[in-house]
PDB file of C-alpha atoms in Angstrom:
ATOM      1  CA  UNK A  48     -29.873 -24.953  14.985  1.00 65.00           C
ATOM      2  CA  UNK A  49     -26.074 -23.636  15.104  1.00 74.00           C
ATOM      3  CA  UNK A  50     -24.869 -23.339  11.965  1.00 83.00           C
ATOM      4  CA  UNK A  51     -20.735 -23.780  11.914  1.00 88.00           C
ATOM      5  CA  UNK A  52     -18.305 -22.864   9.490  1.00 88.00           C
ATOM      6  CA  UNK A  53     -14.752 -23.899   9.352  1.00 94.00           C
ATOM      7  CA  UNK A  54     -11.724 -22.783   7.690  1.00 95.00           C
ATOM      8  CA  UNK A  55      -7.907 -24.101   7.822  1.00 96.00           C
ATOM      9  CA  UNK A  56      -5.317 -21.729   7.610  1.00 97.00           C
ATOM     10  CA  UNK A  57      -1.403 -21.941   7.249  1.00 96.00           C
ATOM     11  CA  UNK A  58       0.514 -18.729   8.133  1.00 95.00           C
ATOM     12  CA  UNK A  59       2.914 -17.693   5.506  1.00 93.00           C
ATOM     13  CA  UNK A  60       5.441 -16.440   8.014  1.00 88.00           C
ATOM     14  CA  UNK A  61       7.754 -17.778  10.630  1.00 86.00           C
ATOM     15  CA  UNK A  62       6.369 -19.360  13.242  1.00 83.00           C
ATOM     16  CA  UNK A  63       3.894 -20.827  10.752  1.00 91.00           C
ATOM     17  CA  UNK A  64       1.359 -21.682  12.622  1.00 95.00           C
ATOM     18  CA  UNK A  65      -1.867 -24.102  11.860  1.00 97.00           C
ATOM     19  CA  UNK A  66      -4.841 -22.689  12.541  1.00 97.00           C
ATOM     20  CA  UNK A  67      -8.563 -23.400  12.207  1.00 97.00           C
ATOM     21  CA  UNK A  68     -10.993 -20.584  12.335  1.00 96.00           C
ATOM     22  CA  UNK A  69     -15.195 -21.786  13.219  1.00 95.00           C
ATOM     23  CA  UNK A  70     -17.630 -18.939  12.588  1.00 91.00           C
ATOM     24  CA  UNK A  71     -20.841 -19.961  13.917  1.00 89.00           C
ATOM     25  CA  UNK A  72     -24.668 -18.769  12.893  1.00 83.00           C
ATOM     26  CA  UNK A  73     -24.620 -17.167  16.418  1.00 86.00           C
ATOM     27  CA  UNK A  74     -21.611 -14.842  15.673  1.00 85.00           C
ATOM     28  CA  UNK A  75     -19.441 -16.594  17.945  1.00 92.00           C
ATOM     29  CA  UNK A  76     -15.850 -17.174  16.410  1.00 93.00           C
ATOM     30  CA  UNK A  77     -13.021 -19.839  17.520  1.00 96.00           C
ATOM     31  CA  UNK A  78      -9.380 -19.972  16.694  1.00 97.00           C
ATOM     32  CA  UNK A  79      -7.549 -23.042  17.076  1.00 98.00           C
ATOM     33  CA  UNK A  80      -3.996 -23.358  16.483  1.00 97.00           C
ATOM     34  CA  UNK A  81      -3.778 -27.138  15.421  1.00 97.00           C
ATOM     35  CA  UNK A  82      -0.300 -28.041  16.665  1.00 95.00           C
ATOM     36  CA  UNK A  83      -1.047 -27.012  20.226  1.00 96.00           C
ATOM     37  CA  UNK A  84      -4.776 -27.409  20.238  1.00 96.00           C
ATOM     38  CA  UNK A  85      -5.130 -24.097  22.177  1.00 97.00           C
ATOM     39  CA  UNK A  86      -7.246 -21.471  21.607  1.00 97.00           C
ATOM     40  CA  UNK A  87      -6.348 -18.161  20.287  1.00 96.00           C
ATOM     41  CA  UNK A  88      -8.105 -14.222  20.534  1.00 96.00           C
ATOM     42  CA  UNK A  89      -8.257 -12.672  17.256  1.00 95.00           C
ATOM     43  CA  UNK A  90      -6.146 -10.141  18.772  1.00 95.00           C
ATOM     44  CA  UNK A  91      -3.367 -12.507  18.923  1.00 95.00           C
ATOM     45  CA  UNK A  92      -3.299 -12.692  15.025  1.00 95.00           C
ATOM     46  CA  UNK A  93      -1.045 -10.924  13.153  1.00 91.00           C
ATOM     47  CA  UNK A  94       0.132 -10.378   9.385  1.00 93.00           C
ATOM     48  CA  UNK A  95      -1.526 -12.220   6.994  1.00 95.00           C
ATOM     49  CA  UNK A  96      -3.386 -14.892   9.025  1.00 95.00           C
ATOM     50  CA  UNK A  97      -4.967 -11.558  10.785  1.00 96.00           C
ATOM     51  CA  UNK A  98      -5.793 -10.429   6.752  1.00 97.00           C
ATOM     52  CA  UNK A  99      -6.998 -13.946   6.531  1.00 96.00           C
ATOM     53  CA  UNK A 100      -9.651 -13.562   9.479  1.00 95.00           C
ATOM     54  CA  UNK A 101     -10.877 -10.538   8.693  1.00 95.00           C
ATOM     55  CA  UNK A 102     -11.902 -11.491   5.094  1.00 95.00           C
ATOM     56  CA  UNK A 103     -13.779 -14.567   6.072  1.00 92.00           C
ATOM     57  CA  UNK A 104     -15.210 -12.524   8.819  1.00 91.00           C
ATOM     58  CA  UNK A 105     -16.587 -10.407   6.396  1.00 93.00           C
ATOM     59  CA  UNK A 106     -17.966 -12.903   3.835  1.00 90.00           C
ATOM     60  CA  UNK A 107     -19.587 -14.405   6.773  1.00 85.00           C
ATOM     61  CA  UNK A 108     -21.251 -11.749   8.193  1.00 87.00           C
ATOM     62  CA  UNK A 109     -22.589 -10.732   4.142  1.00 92.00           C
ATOM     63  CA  UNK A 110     -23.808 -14.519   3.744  1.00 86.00           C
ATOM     64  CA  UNK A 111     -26.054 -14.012   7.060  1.00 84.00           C
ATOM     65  CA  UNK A 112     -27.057 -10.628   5.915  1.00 90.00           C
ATOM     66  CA  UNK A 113     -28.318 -12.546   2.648  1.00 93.00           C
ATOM     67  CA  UNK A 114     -29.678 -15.222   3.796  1.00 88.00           C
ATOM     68  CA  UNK A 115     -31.719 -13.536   6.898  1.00 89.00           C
ATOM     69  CA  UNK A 116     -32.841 -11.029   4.242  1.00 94.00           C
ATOM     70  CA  UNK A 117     -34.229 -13.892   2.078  1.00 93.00           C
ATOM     71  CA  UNK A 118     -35.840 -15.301   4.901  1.00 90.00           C
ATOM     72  CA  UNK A 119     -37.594 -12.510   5.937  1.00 91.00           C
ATOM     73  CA  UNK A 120     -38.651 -10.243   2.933  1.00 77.00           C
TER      74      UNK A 120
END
């Protein structure tokens, strides 16, 4: 079962954009800016919505470590 996990984010600098970030259980990642519904590469971020990905990338990844070590020890 695909687990999904989604955050809303606001950029705190001009253009401002809306964007929704979905980690999956699979490792697969999808940026949506809300206003145009399009999809964007996390290479496109910048600033602090960039700051912003990376940290919930990170808490993510530790929360699979967790619970697959849980699961399996």
């Amino acid at each position: 079962m695909k687990r999904c996990e989604n955050y809303r984010y606001v950029e705190k600098n001009r253009p401002f954009r809306d964007l929704t970030f979905k980690f999956y259980s699979d490792g697969k990642l999808t940026i949506i800016d809300n206003e145009s519904g399009a999809s964007i590469a996390p290479k496109e971020l910048r600033g602090d919505s960039f700051d912003f990905y990376v940290r919930r990338r990170i808490d993510f990844i530790k929360n699979d470590l967790t619970a697959k070590r849980l699961k399996y020890a």
